[in-house]
Backbone as a ProteinNet text record, in pm:
[ID]
protein_1_A
[PRIMARY]
MEWSDVRIFLAVARAGTLGAAARALHLSHPTVGRRLQALERAMGHALFQRTADGFVLTEEGAGIVALAEQMEEGAHAMERRLAGQERQLQGLLRISSADWFGAYLLPPIIADYARAYPHVDVEVLTGTRLFNLAQREADIAFRIVPFNAPDVVQRKLIRLPYGAYAAANAPEPLFGDGVGFRLITHDTSTGQFPDIAWLKESFPNARPLLSSNNRNVQARMCAQGIGIAVLPRVVGDQVAGIRRLQLPDDPPGRDIWMGYHRDLRRLNRLRAFIATLSSHIESLRS
[TERTIARY]
-695.1	-634.6	-658.2	-702.1	-727.1	-631.7	-595.9	-504.8	-562.1	-692.7	-751.8	-728.1	-725.2	-697.8	-550.5	-462.9	-319.6	-293.4	-365.3	-352.3	-391.2	-495.5	-537.6	-432	-374.9	-267.9	-153	-109.9	1.3	-36.4	-159.8	-202.4	-203.4	-249.9	-251.6	-109.3	-22.8	116.4	185.4	152.8	217.7	154.7	23.4	-44.3	-47.6	-54.4	-53.9	-190.1	-294.4	-430.1	-528.2	-643.3	-746.5	-802.6	-819	-875.8	-788.7	-657.5	-565.9	-558.9	-558.4	-555.9	-683.3	-798.1	-925.2	-926	-872.3	-868.2	-776.1	-664.2	-569.8	-629.5	-712.6	-771.4	-909.5	-960.7	-1095.7	-1199.9	-1182.4	-1275.6	-1327.5	-1432.4	-1483.8	-1400.4	-1400.9	-1328	-1373.4	-1504.1	-1546.2	-1501.6	-1502.1	-1461.4	-1316.1	-1229.2	-1087.6	-1069.3	-1137.3	-1125.3	-1174.6	-1288	-1344.5	-1253.8	-1199.7	-1114.2	-981.3	-930.9	-806.2	-827.8	-941	-971.2	-985.4	-1045	-1060.2	-923.8	-829.3	-695.2	-625.5	-637	-573.3	-631.4	-761.6	-821	-768.7	-758.8	-708.1	-562.8	-482.3	-341.3	-322.4	-419	-405.7	-314.1	-289.7	-200	-252.3	-223.2	-247.3	-132.3	-165.5	-61.8	-28.6	-117.8	-95.2	-127.6	-56.9	-90.7	-164.4	-286.8	-366.3	-320.2	-277.8	-230.3	-304.5	-285.8	-350.7	-299.3	-177.5	-119.4	-145.9	-208	-235.1	-201.4	-178.9	-152.9	-2.7	52.4	194.7	207.5	296	314.3	362.4	304.1	356.9	476.3	541	654.6	610	490.7	440.3	407.3	348	314	436.4	539.5	662.4	729.9	711.9	778.9	720.1	598.7	537.4	525.3	574.4	563.5	633.1	754.1	828.5	756	698.5	624.2	498.8	431.3	313.3	349.9	465.3	509.7	543.9	593.4	617.1	484.7	381.5	250.3	197.8	220.2	175.8	244.8	376	448.9	402.2	372.7	321.2	187.3	100	-29.6	-13.2	77	101.6	162.1	248.5	308	201.6	105.3	-5.1	-85	-113.5	-187.7	-112	19.9	100	103.4	117.5	124.1	-5.1	-118.7	-246.4	-269.1	-231.6	-246.8	-157.2	-35.1	55.8	7.7	-55.3	-107.5	-220.2	-297.8	-403.9	-345.1	-233.4	-174.1	-83.1	-15.2	82.9	66.9	-27.1	-59.1	55.3	72.2	176.5	120.4	194.6	155.2	117.4	61.1	24.2	-126.3	-175.4	-316.5	-326.8	-394.6	-404.8	-545.5	-554	-681.3	-701	-820.4	-854	-966	-952.3	-1056.3	-1041.6	-1139.9	-1128.5	-1018.4	-967.6	-855.1	-889	-1007	-1041.8	-1063.9	-1118.5	-1140	-1006.1	-909.3	-777.7	-700.2	-725.4	-648.3	-707.3	-839.5	-902.8	-975	-1022.4	-1096.7	-1013	-929.3	-851.3	-734.9	-665.5	-544.6	-560.3	-661.4	-668.8	-700.9	-773.5	-805.9	-679.5	-602.2	-479.6	-376.8	-375.4	-282.9	-310.8	-437.4	-472.8	-440.3	-469.7	-443.1	-293.3	-213.5	-67.9	-9.5	-65.8	-17.4	-51.9	-169.3	-211.7	-143.1	-115	-58.3	61.8	171.7	285.7	354	325.5	391.8	310.5	195.4	116.5	156	190.6	222	93.3	67.1	-56	-23	-96.5	-82.5	-217.5	-220.2	-343	-338.2	-434.5	-444	-563.5	-538.8	-647.3	-660.9	-779.5	-805.5	-942.3	-967.3	-1098.5	-1105.4	-992	-993.4	-1055.9	-1141.9	-1203.1	-1118.3	-1042.2	-952	-1032	-980.8	-1049.1	-1021.9	-1125.3	-1108.8	-1087	-1148.2	-1132.5	-989.5	-919.2	-780.8	-681.4	-728.4	-645.6	-567.7	-623	-562.1	-576.7	-679	-698.9	-767	-739.9	-803.3	-938.3	-948.6	-1072.1	-1085.1	-1206.6	-1228.8	-1344.9	-1338.4	-1444.1	-1492.8	-1625.1	-1682.6	-1810.2	-1852.9	-1977	-2095.1	-2071.5	-2178.8	-2164.5	-2272.6	-2261.8	-2176.8	-2121.8	-2043.6	-2140.5	-2102.6	-2190.5	-2131.3	-2011.4	-1951.9	-2018.4	-2048.4	-2123	-2046.9	-1914.4	-1835.6	-1785.6	-1841.8	-1797.3	-1891	-1831.9	-1906.1	-1905.8	-2023.3	-2028.9	-2126.8	-2104.8	-2201.5	-2192	-2305.4	-2307.1	-2255.8	-2145.2	-2082	-2154.6	-2174.6	-2224.4	-2268.4	-2357.3	-2393.3	-2321.5	-2230.1	-2150.4	-2218.4	-2227.1	-2286.6	-2190	-2244.7	-2167.6	-2204.6	-2117.2	-2142.9	-2092	-2141.6	-2092.9	-1991.1	-1879.3	-1767.9	-1723.7	-1673.6	-1612.9	-1486.2	-1402.8	-1281.1	-1317.6	-1230.7	-1259.8	-1291.3	-1226	-1246.8	-1343	-1410.4	-1503.6	-1635.3	-1706.3	-1838.9	-1939	-2052	-2155.4	-2237.4	-2245.3	-2325.7	-2474.5	-2556.7	-2700.6	-2753.9	-2810.5	-2864.3	-2981	-2982.4	-3085.2	-3048.7	-2931.9	-2887.9	-2742.8	-2646.7	-2506	-2441.7	-2510	-2451.4	-2321.1	-2221.1	-2090.8	-1998.8	-2048	-1966.1	-1937.3	-1836.8	-1800.1	-1809.9	-1821	-1839.3	-1722.6	-1687.5	-1590.1	-1669.8	-1667.7	-1751.6	-1665.8	-1734.2	-1667.5	-1675.4	-1568.3	-1568.4	-1674.8	-1767.9	-1878.4	-1857.3	-1735.5	-1711.5	-1726.4	-1709.3	-1721.3	-1858.3	-1950.2	-2084.7	-2140.4	-2265.1	-2332.6	-2312.9	-2306.9	-2285.1	-2399.9	-2486.6	-2601.5	-2562.3	-2448.7	-2407.5	-2371.5	-2315.9	-2281.7	-2408	-2505.4	-2633.8	-2698.3	-2689.5	-2743	-2672.5	-2540.8	-2463.2	-2508.3	-2525.7	-2565.8	-2708.6	-2795.7	-2934.2	-2944.9	-2858.1	-2865	-2806.6	-2714	-2652.6	-2658.9	-2781.7	-2798.6	-2729.4	-2703.9	-2640.9	-2490.2	-2436.4	-2290.1	-2233.9	-2113.9	-2054.4	-1961.4	-1988.8	-1892.5	-1758.9	-1653.8	-1523.6	-1423.8	-1424.4	-1322	-1385.9	-1342	-1388.3	-1266.9	-1279.8	-1171.9	-1233.1	-1163.8	-1210.8	-1149.6	-1086.8	-1016.1	-1070.9	-1132.5	-1192.9	-1088	-969.8	-864	-825	-817	-788.5	-899.8	-1024.7	-1137	-1126.5	-1091.5	-1080.1	-968.7	-853.4	-741.2	-773.7	-842.9	-883.9	-984	-1073.2	-1169.7	-1097.6	-994.3	-918.6	-849.2	-821.3	-759.1	-860.7	-987	-1089.7	-1142.4	-1116.5	-1159.1	-1309.7	-1373.4	-1517	-1574.2	-1704.8	-1776.4	-1761.6	-1735.1	-1719.7	-1809	-1859.6	-1929.9	-1832.6	-1817.4	-1719.9	-1780.8	-1733.4	-1767.9	-1720.5	-1803.2	-1765.4	-1640.3	-1613.6	-1491.7	-1368.8	-1386.6	-1279	-1282.5	-1396.9	-1404.9	-1378.8	-1422	-1403.8	-1258.4	-1173.5	-1033	-938.7	-988.3	-901.6	-894.6	-772.7	-753.5	-785.9	-841.1	-864.7	-1001.3	-1087.6	-1223.5	-1322.7	-1446	-1551	-1677	-1750.5	-1875.7	-1984.5	-2055.4	-2161	-2284.6	-2344.7	-2467.3	-2585.4	-2641.4	-2743.8	-2876.5	-2987.6	-3116.9	-3134.1	-3049.7	-3058.2	-2916.8	-2896.6	-2764.4	-2759	-2639.4	-2626.9	-2652.3	-2693.7	-2719.3	-2591	-2599.7	-2485.3	-2471.3	-2367.9	-2343.7	-2319.2	-2367.9	-2341.2	-2200.6	-2134.3	-2003.6	-2020.8	-1976.1	-1986.1	-1847.2	-1839.4	-1715.7	-1734.7	-1632.1	-1642.2	-1508.8	-1516.8	-1398.1	-1443.5	-1351.3	-1386.8	-1419.6	-1520.4	-1566.3	-1458.1	-1360.3	-1252.6	-1162.5	-1170	-1083.6	-1156.2	-1277	-1355	-1292.9	-1203.1	-1135.6	-991.1	-951.6	-815.7	-805.6	-721.4	-720	-681.4	-583.6	-543.4	-653.6	-735.1	-848.2	-957.2	-985.6	-1087.9	-1048.7	-921.1	-874.7	-890.1	-863.2	-879.4	-1026.1	-1116	-1258.3	-1306.3	-1253.8	-1290.1	-1244	-1121.8	-1070.8	-1154.2	-1184	-1266.3	-1402	-1464.3	-1599.4	-1604.9	-1502.6	-1502.8	-1494.1	-1419.1	-1410.6	-1541.4	-1605.2	-1731.2	-1836.6	-1837.5	-1933.1	-1911.7	-1785.9	-1759.5	-1805.8	-1802	-1851.9	-2003.2	-2070.3	-2216.3	-2262.5	-2180.4	-2221.6	-2204
4943.9	4883.3	4733	4677.6	4535	4472.7	4345.4	4277.7	4270.2	4253.5	4245.5	4373.4	4488.9	4615.8	4626.3	4576.7	4577	4486	4376.8	4285.1	4355.5	4435.9	4512.5	4616.5	4682.1	4780.4	4716.4	4598.8	4531.6	4492.9	4447.8	4407.9	4527.3	4642.3	4762.5	4808.3	4804	4845.5	4757.8	4630.4	4538.7	4545.3	4563.4	4560.7	4698	4803.3	4938.1	4993.1	4908.9	4957	4884.4	4947.6	4883.3	4760.1	4770.5	4658	4534.3	4551.9	4437.1	4379.8	4466.4	4419.8	4343	4393	4325.6	4186.3	4173.2	4041.5	3946.2	3996.9	3912.3	3861.9	3945	3909.9	3847	3839.7	3787	3870	4000.9	4095.7	4189.1	4263.1	4358.6	4486.4	4557	4683.9	4784.3	4805.5	4901.3	4860.8	4729.7	4684.1	4719.3	4695.9	4726.9	4876.8	4959.5	5104	5149.1	5094.4	5133.5	5093.3	4971.5	4926.4	5001	5035.8	5113.5	5251.9	5314.5	5443.7	5431.5	5322.3	5301.6	5288.2	5220.1	5205.7	5341.7	5419.1	5551.4	5640.4	5631.6	5709.4	5662.4	5531.3	5476.5	5516.3	5520	5555.4	5706.5	5784.1	5929.9	5983	5904	5944.4	5889.2	5961	5907.8	5815	5691.8	5592.2	5582.4	5633.1	5629.1	5765.5	5793	5907.9	5853.3	5902.6	5856.7	5930.9	5856	5915.4	5851.1	5909	5853.2	5713.4	5684.1	5552.9	5451.3	5495.5	5402.6	5461.2	5373.3	5413.7	5405.7	5518.1	5526.2	5549.8	5476.5	5491	5631	5687.1	5810.9	5776.9	5877.4	5853.4	5775.1	5811.3	5739.1	5593.9	5574.7	5439.4	5353.6	5412.4	5336.1	5298.7	5384.4	5359.1	5243.8	5200.7	5091.7	4961.9	4961.5	4839.1	4722.2	4744.4	4635.7	4585.3	4677	4635.8	4557	4601.7	4528.7	4389.5	4377.4	4245.7	4154.7	4211.7	4131.5	4078.9	4164.1	4119.6	4008	4022	3921.8	3788.3	3794.5	3670.7	3607.1	3690.5	3636.7	3567.4	3628.2	3566.2	3434.1	3432.6	3307.9	3201.4	3243.6	3148.2	3087.1	3169.7	3117.6	3014.5	3044.1	2950.4	2819.8	2832.1	2710.6	2628.2	2698.1	2626.7	2550.9	2616.9	2551.1	2437.4	2458.7	2351.6	2234.1	2263.3	2156.8	2080	2148.9	2080.7	1986.7	2021.8	1932.4	1802	1812.9	1694.5	1620.5	1691.2	1628.3	1688.9	1633.7	1688.2	1664.6	1758.3	1748.6	1793.6	1763.3	1808.4	1691.7	1724.3	1624.9	1612.5	1489.4	1462.2	1380.4	1436.8	1373.1	1316.3	1185.7	1114.6	1061.1	1079.6	1029.8	927.1	816.2	713.2	622.3	535.1	430.1	332.8	258.8	168.5	65.9	4.4	-100.8	-43.9	77.2	140.2	167.6	215.9	244	119.3	9.5	-112.7	-200.8	-197.8	-293.7	-231.8	-109.9	-51.1	48.8	125	228	176.1	67.2	29	20.7	-48.8	-52.5	83.3	167.8	301.3	386.4	383.5	462.8	408.2	277.6	219.9	274.7	278.1	333.7	482.1	553.4	697.5	725	646.6	666.7	638.3	541.4	513.6	628.5	687	795.8	927.6	950.7	1078.7	1050.5	1007.3	962.7	1072.7	1199.2	1308	1361.6	1300.6	1337.5	1245.3	1303.7	1226.8	1205.6	1082.5	1047.5	1009.5	1066.2	1032.1	981.9	862.6	802.6	801.8	869	879.3	796.6	690.7	602.5	604.3	563.6	557.4	614.1	629.9	677.9	829.8	898.3	1043.6	1105.4	1204.3	1276.6	1399.1	1393.5	1502.6	1623.8	1742.4	1868.2	1910.1	1907.4	1943.7	2093.5	2174.2	2319.1	2362.4	2289.8	2322.6	2247.2	2183.7	2110.4	1997.3	1941.3	1820.8	1704.8	1711.1	1614.8	1688	1642.6	1702.2	1638.3	1509.2	1436	1329.3	1305.2	1209.2	1117.8	994.7	895.7	852.8	857	824.7	743.3	678.6	601.1	683.7	809.5	901.2	1029	1102.7	1227.8	1330.6	1423.3	1533.5	1641.1	1707.3	1811.7	1951.9	1965.5	2097.9	2169.9	2299.6	2369.8	2389.7	2390.6	2419.8	2294.9	2178.9	2052.9	2013.3	1986.5	1928.7	1777.6	1717	1574.5	1503.7	1372.9	1291.1	1147.7	1078.6	937.8	855.5	785.1	710	579.6	499.7	363.9	307	212.4	137.6	3.1	-20.4	-142.6	-251.5	-371.4	-482	-534.2	-585.6	-647.8	-795.7	-874	-1016.4	-1064	-1180.3	-1244.3	-1350.2	-1353.9	-1442.3	-1525.9	-1643.8	-1732.1	-1790.3	-1850.5	-1914.3	-2021.5	-2041.7	-2133.4	-2274	-2317.6	-2454.1	-2461.5	-2350.5	-2349.5	-2414.6	-2477	-2533.1	-2422.6	-2462.7	-2365.4	-2330.6	-2203.9	-2166.5	-2170.3	-2189.1	-2191.5	-2049.1	-2001.7	-1865.7	-1854.6	-1748.1	-1729.9	-1792.5	-1859.3	-1922.4	-1882.7	-1953.1	-1919.9	-1983.2	-2075.5	-2138.6	-2208.9	-2195.6	-2255.8	-2168.7	-2055.2	-1965.2	-1835.6	-1765.4	-1636	-1529.3	-1406.6	-1296.2	-1198.8	-1149	-1040.2	-914.9	-816.6	-698.5	-575.1	-463.1	-335.8	-245.3	-173.6	-73.1	31.8	53.9	147.1	281.8	310.3	438.9	556.5	531.2	639.9	643.5	559.3	559.2	419	408.4	279.5	221.2	89.8	20.4	-78.5	-51.9	-140.2	-284.9	-305.2	-443	-520.2	-451	-517.5	-551.1	-459.4	-489.6	-610.6	-616.5	-732.1	-861.1	-856.2	-974.5	-1030.3	-943.2	-988.1	-1041.8	-978.4	-1026.1	-1157.9	-1177.3	-1297.6	-1419.2	-1396.2	-1506.3	-1471.6	-1471.7	-1422	-1507.3	-1632.1	-1719.7	-1731.8	-1658	-1654.3	-1549.3	-1572.6	-1482	-1382.6	-1252.4	-1154	-1169.2	-1189.1	-1217	-1104.6	-1048.6	-951.6	-837.1	-715	-599	-520.9	-457.2	-377.7	-267.8	-155.2	-46.3	-54.4	-168	-185.5	-309.2	-289.9	-402.5	-503.2	-455.7	-547.4	-639	-582.3	-663.1	-764.6	-721.8	-814.7	-931.1	-899.8	-1004.8	-1102.9	-1052.1	-1140.1	-1226.4	-1169.8	-1247.3	-1356	-1319.4	-1417.9	-1534.3	-1505.2	-1610.3	-1704.2	-1654.8	-1738.2	-1824.5	-1812.6	-1894.4	-1839.3	-1713.1	-1654.8	-1638	-1606.7	-1589.4	-1545.5	-1516.9	-1468.7	-1317.4	-1266.6	-1122.2	-1075.9	-954.8	-889.8	-792	-802.8	-720.5	-667.6	-552.8	-514.4	-624.7	-660	-771.9	-742.6	-614.6	-579.5	-614.8	-627.8	-672	-823.8	-875.5	-1017.6	-1108.4	-1068.4	-1155	-1157.4	-1067.6	-1065	-1124.6	-1156.1	-1205	-1357.3	-1409.1	-1554.2	-1613.7	-1734.4	-1807.4	-1786.1	-1707.3	-1690.2	-1715.6	-1745.3	-1769.1	-1692.4	-1649.9	-1579.6	-1682	-1662.4	-1753.8	-1733.4	-1843.3	-1838.7	-1843.9	-1727.6	-1713.4	-1670.1	-1694.2	-1649.2	-1498.2	-1427.3	-1281.8	-1225.6	-1119.4	-1056.4	-933.5	-900.3	-776.8	-653.9	-544.2	-422	-365.9	-315.6	-249.9	-107.5	-39.8	99.2	184.8	308.1	405.1	462	484.9	549.8	689.2	788.5	928.8	983.2	1060.2	1127.6	1277.7	1344	1487.5	1557.6	1682.1	1767.5	1912.6	1999.1	2138.3	2204.8	2291.7	2352.1	2436.3	2486.8	2565.3	2479.9	2347.3	2258.4	2199	2244.3	2179	2195.2	2293.6	2310.6	2259.8	2194.2	2139.6	2020.8	2035.2	1937.4	1798	1787.5	1653.1	1586.6	1665.1	1609.3	1565.7	1649	1613.8	1487.8	1473.6	1354.1	1230.6	1246	1132	1090.8	1188.4	1157.3	1086.5	1125.7	1058.8	913.6	889.4	752	672	732.3	667.4	628.7	719.2	695.7	574.2	555.7	440.1	309.5	309.7	189.4	165.3	270.5	255.1	194.7	236.1	179.3	29.1	-14.2	-157.8	-233.8	-168.3	-233.6	-249.2	-153.7	-161.1	-271.4	-299.4	-395.9	-539.8
-881.7	-1000.1	-995.8	-1108.5	-1118	-1219.4	-1194.5	-1284.7	-1426.5	-1438.5	-1572.4	-1651.5	-1583	-1652.3	-1691	-1602.9	-1634.3	-1754.9	-1761.4	-1875.2	-2004.8	-1999.7	-2117.9	-2154	-2052.8	-2077.6	-2154.9	-2113.4	-2181.6	-2324	-2342	-2476.3	-2571.1	-2524.3	-2609.2	-2636.6	-2534.3	-2553.2	-2657	-2660.8	-2754.3	-2893	-2898.4	-3028.4	-3095.1	-3013.9	-3071	-3103.7	-3106.6	-3133.6	-3042.8	-3021.8	-2939.2	-3008.9	-3139.3	-3213.3	-3206	-3226.8	-3221.8	-3081.3	-2979.7	-2841.9	-2809.1	-2858.1	-2832.7	-2893.4	-3014.4	-3078.8	-3003.3	-2954.2	-2880.7	-2749.3	-2687.8	-2558.2	-2571.8	-2695.6	-2719.1	-2645.8	-2650.6	-2591.9	-2700.1	-2667.5	-2765.1	-2763.7	-2877.1	-2888.2	-2781.7	-2758.9	-2656	-2515	-2488.4	-2354.2	-2327.9	-2424.9	-2408.6	-2386.5	-2464.6	-2447.5	-2311	-2267.8	-2138.6	-2022.7	-2026.7	-1917	-1914.9	-2031.2	-2035.9	-1973.7	-2004.4	-1944.2	-1791.9	-1745.3	-1601.1	-1533.9	-1600.9	-1545.2	-1538.4	-1641.6	-1642	-1532.9	-1509.5	-1400.4	-1265.2	-1249.5	-1123.6	-1099.7	-1205.5	-1194.2	-1181.4	-1230.7	-1227.5	-1335.8	-1441.5	-1550	-1681.7	-1789.2	-1923.2	-1957.7	-1992.4	-2019.7	-2168.7	-2253.5	-2397.9	-2458	-2564.8	-2648.7	-2770.5	-2793	-2905.6	-3032.3	-3130.9	-3256.6	-3372.9	-3491.4	-3610.2	-3642.2	-3600.8	-3628.8	-3519	-3411.8	-3303.3	-3167.8	-3070.9	-2933	-2906.6	-2857.6	-2825.6	-2675.2	-2611.3	-2467.5	-2431.5	-2327.9	-2271.4	-2184.2	-2132.3	-2043.3	-1920.3	-1867.7	-1750	-1785.6	-1903.8	-1945.5	-1965.9	-2033.2	-2056.6	-1925.8	-1823.4	-1695.6	-1616.6	-1652	-1574.5	-1654.4	-1777.8	-1857.4	-1788.8	-1741.6	-1677.6	-1553.3	-1475.8	-1355.8	-1393.1	-1499.4	-1545.4	-1593.1	-1658.1	-1704.8	-1587.4	-1477.5	-1357.2	-1301.1	-1301.6	-1257	-1346.9	-1476.4	-1571.7	-1545.8	-1522.2	-1496	-1365.8	-1265.2	-1139.3	-1158.5	-1239.3	-1266	-1340.4	-1436.8	-1510.2	-1418.7	-1328.3	-1234.3	-1144.9	-1101.5	-1020.8	-1098.8	-1225	-1308.5	-1325.7	-1348.6	-1365.8	-1238.2	-1124.5	-996.8	-970.7	-993.2	-968.7	-1066.3	-1192.4	-1290.8	-1257.3	-1210.9	-1172.1	-1052.7	-958	-840.5	-876.9	-978.4	-1022.3	-1075.4	-1146.6	-1207.2	-1111.2	-1023.2	-935.3	-795.8	-721.2	-589.9	-493	-400.8	-300	-165.8	-59.5	73.8	162.6	277.6	378.8	386.2	391.8	415.2	543	643	774.6	791.5	817.1	824.6	966.2	1020.1	1153.7	1142.5	1216.2	1213.8	1335.4	1352.8	1453	1411.6	1509.8	1482.2	1374.4	1383.9	1287.8	1147.8	1139.7	1010.3	942.6	1022.2	968	930.2	1001	977.3	868.3	849.9	760.4	641.1	653.2	541.7	462.6	530	461.3	376.5	413.5	338.5	187.4	131.9	-15.4	-76.3	-2.5	-52	-58.6	49.6	53.3	-45.9	-66.3	-164.4	-303.6	-343.5	-474.3	-480.9	-372.5	-368.3	-379.8	-309.4	-311.2	-449.9	-518.8	-654.8	-750	-731	-819.3	-785.6	-656.6	-612.3	-520	-577.9	-496.7	-417.6	-446.7	-375.8	-258.3	-232	-114.6	0.6	113.7	234.1	313	352.8	424	567.6	660.2	802.6	851.8	910.6	961.1	1113.6	1175.2	1320.2	1365.2	1442.7	1484.9	1636.2	1680.2	1824	1855.9	1985.8	2029.3	2039.4	2034.8	2045.6	1921.1	1941.5	1830.3	1799.3	1692.6	1657.7	1609	1640.7	1611.8	1467.7	1384.6	1244.2	1226.6	1313.2	1302.3	1329.3	1414.5	1447.2	1359.4	1253.2	1157.9	1223.4	1332.8	1389.3	1290.8	1208	1099.9	985	862.5	745.9	717.2	744.7	720	827.6	871.9	980.1	944.5	997.6	979.4	1117	1136.6	1267.2	1249.2	1357.9	1354.2	1403.1	1435.1	1474.4	1391.8	1369.1	1293.3	1366.4	1290.6	1346.8	1396.3	1505.9	1560.6	1549.6	1493.5	1477.5	1360.2	1372.6	1267.8	1137.9	1141.3	1021.5	950.5	984.3	924.9	811.3	695.6	584.3	605.4	614	644.4	552.9	541.1	469.3	519.9	513.7	552.5	435.2	458.6	350.7	321.1	426.1	405.2	539.7	535	655.3	647.2	740.8	740.1	821.6	766.7	842.8	948.1	1057.8	1163.9	1170.2	1231	1248.6	1382.1	1424.6	1547.3	1508	1580.2	1544.2	1663.8	1629.6	1730.4	1670.2	1753.5	1703.4	1601.4	1504.6	1394.6	1443.5	1552.6	1601.5	1719	1751.5	1864.5	1823.8	1918.2	1886.1	1856.5	1801.3	1765.8	1890	1927	2043.4	2009.7	2111	2092.2	2101.7	1991	1988	2085.9	2165.4	2267.1	2399.7	2404.7	2529.5	2558.1	2494.8	2513.5	2634.1	2699.1	2816.7	2778.8	2863.3	2838.5	2754	2707.5	2626.4	2702.2	2654.7	2711.7	2602.6	2646.2	2553.4	2560.2	2443.4	2433.8	2399.9	2486.2	2468.6	2446.4	2431.9	2403.5	2524.7	2550.1	2656.4	2624.4	2716	2691.1	2758	2802.2	2869.1	2773.2	2642.5	2543.8	2477.5	2524	2467.4	2460.3	2417.2	2406.4	2266.6	2258.8	2132.8	2111.5	2013.4	1991.1	1964.6	1900.9	1871.1	1997.5	2097.5	2223.4	2302.1	2299.1	2362.9	2296.2	2163.4	2090.1	2132	2146.5	2183.1	2318.4	2415	2549.3	2549.6	2468.6	2462.1	2385.9	2286.2	2203.6	2273.8	2366.5	2442.6	2591.5	2648.9	2786	2892	2860.8	2959.6	2941.2	2845.2	2830	2925.2	2971.9	3071.1	3002.4	3016.8	2964.8	3036.4	2960.3	3020.6	2996.6	2879	2842.8	2767.3	2795.1	2718.2	2670.3	2555.2	2498.6	2414.1	2404.7	2318.3	2178.6	2146.9	2020.5	1949.7	1833	1761.2	1714.6	1683.3	1642.6	1758.1	1878.6	1997.6	2018.2	2004.4	2021	1923	1797.3	1696.3	1730.9	1777.5	1811.7	1932.9	2028.7	2145.5	2106	2012.5	1963.1	1895.1	1818.8	1750.3	1848.6	1969	2072.2	2146.2	2108.1	2171.1	2302	2329.9	2457.3	2462.4	2349.9	2353.9	2220.7	2222.3	2104.8	2098.1	1979.9	1960.8	1846.9	1859.4	1748.3	1684.4	1552.3	1480.2	1351.5	1304.9	1167.8	1073.8	977.3	891.5	810.4	782.3	710.9	794	925.1	1014.3	1028	1076.7	1108.3	990.4	871.5	754.9	706.8	759.8	717.9	822.2	940.3	1047.6	1041.6	1036	1032.5	1169.3	1168.3	1292.8	1353.6	1289.7	1340.8	1228	1264.5	1165.1	1206.2	1107.7	1135.8	1163.9	1273.3	1314.1	1227.2	1184.7	1106.5	1203.4	1230.7	1333.1	1271	1339.5	1285.1	1285.3	1357.1	1363.2	1362.8	1288.6	1281.9	1371.8	1420.7	1500.3	1414.3	1476.2	1397.7	1339	1217.4	1155.5	1206.3	1158.5	1198.3	1074.9	1082.5	976.5	992.4	881	879.9	822.5	899.8	859.5	827.3	719.4	679.6	699.2	753.5	773.2	753.1	707	694.1	709.9	748.9	770.8	637.7	638.3	513.6	444.9	521.3	460.8	371.8	385.1	306.6	185.9	158.8	53.5	-85	-102.2	-230.8	-228.2	-121	-112.1	-207.8	-308.6	-417.1	-370.8	-281.1	-237.7	-155.8	-86.1	-13.1	-110	-208.9	-306.8	-383.2	-414.5	-485.1	-397.9	-267.2	-176.4	-167.1	-157.9	-147.9	-274.3	-390	-514.8	-514.5	-466.2	-456.7	-358.1	-243.6	-141.9	-198	-272	-321.9	-414	-495.7	-585.6	-507.2	-396.8	-313.3	-238.9	-190.6	-119.2	-209.5	-336.7	-431.5	-447.4	-445.2	-458.3	-334.3	-216.5	-95.2	-98.2	-163.4	-171.8	-267.9	-368.6	-471.5	-424
[MASK]
++++++++++++++++++++++++++++++++++++++++++++++++++++++++++++++++++++++++++++++++++++++++++++++++++++++++++++++++++++++++++++++++++++++++++++++++++++++++++++++++++++++++++++++++++++++++++++++++++++++++++++++++++++++++++++++++++++++++++++++++++++++++++++++++++++++++++++++++++++++++++++++

């Protein structure tokens, strides 16, 4: 038994003829007759008595009208719920990213999203841990490397430029030398960072003094005059007390990858977030 056949049963019961039911459902007369016969075969009972004046419910048919109407109301409730979710999304959206991405790039995106969908709760998980998308530890994640899980839908969002920064009142270092300066580097225990390799090669005579796995920490240390740091420009250009060095060569940028589990591709609150994100990414490209 299919709901579409039950819907036809109710239409015939209310209209009294196949023709009137077909017009109400925007179906052809033969289609309504064929589907009604299929329902009666599935039920094992004749639901209508065919008369010269039209279709009259049999005892079996009359006995299931109320149940069919309950199915109809359930179907309408499902439609209303889905339509309402499109207009007024609810639930939790869990986002995973690096600390600097969550602190400097996500805030304006989430602010716009929160204004548009105030009933969605947003949780931002930052750090070096790679949260498991298959286990719903996060709904969507942002990384500087591609995802390797087979069930992840991913795309490269943007290539972010990086810059070299020093304290606002620090002297200008000599590119290719760096004598008298110190370097703030990145912890490489979780992998290699091309920008850090560039920093050491660009200032070979500067002494690495401090390393951290947190770009925000690196930026704050740089503002204290501890040393030269390489930062994503979306971070460095927003931190007070530091300036971007005007050098003959810039550090390499990094690609930002977005990923989510394929089972969530129809999750409306996720799709709405990606739409909001995309409009902001376009503004970064311009």
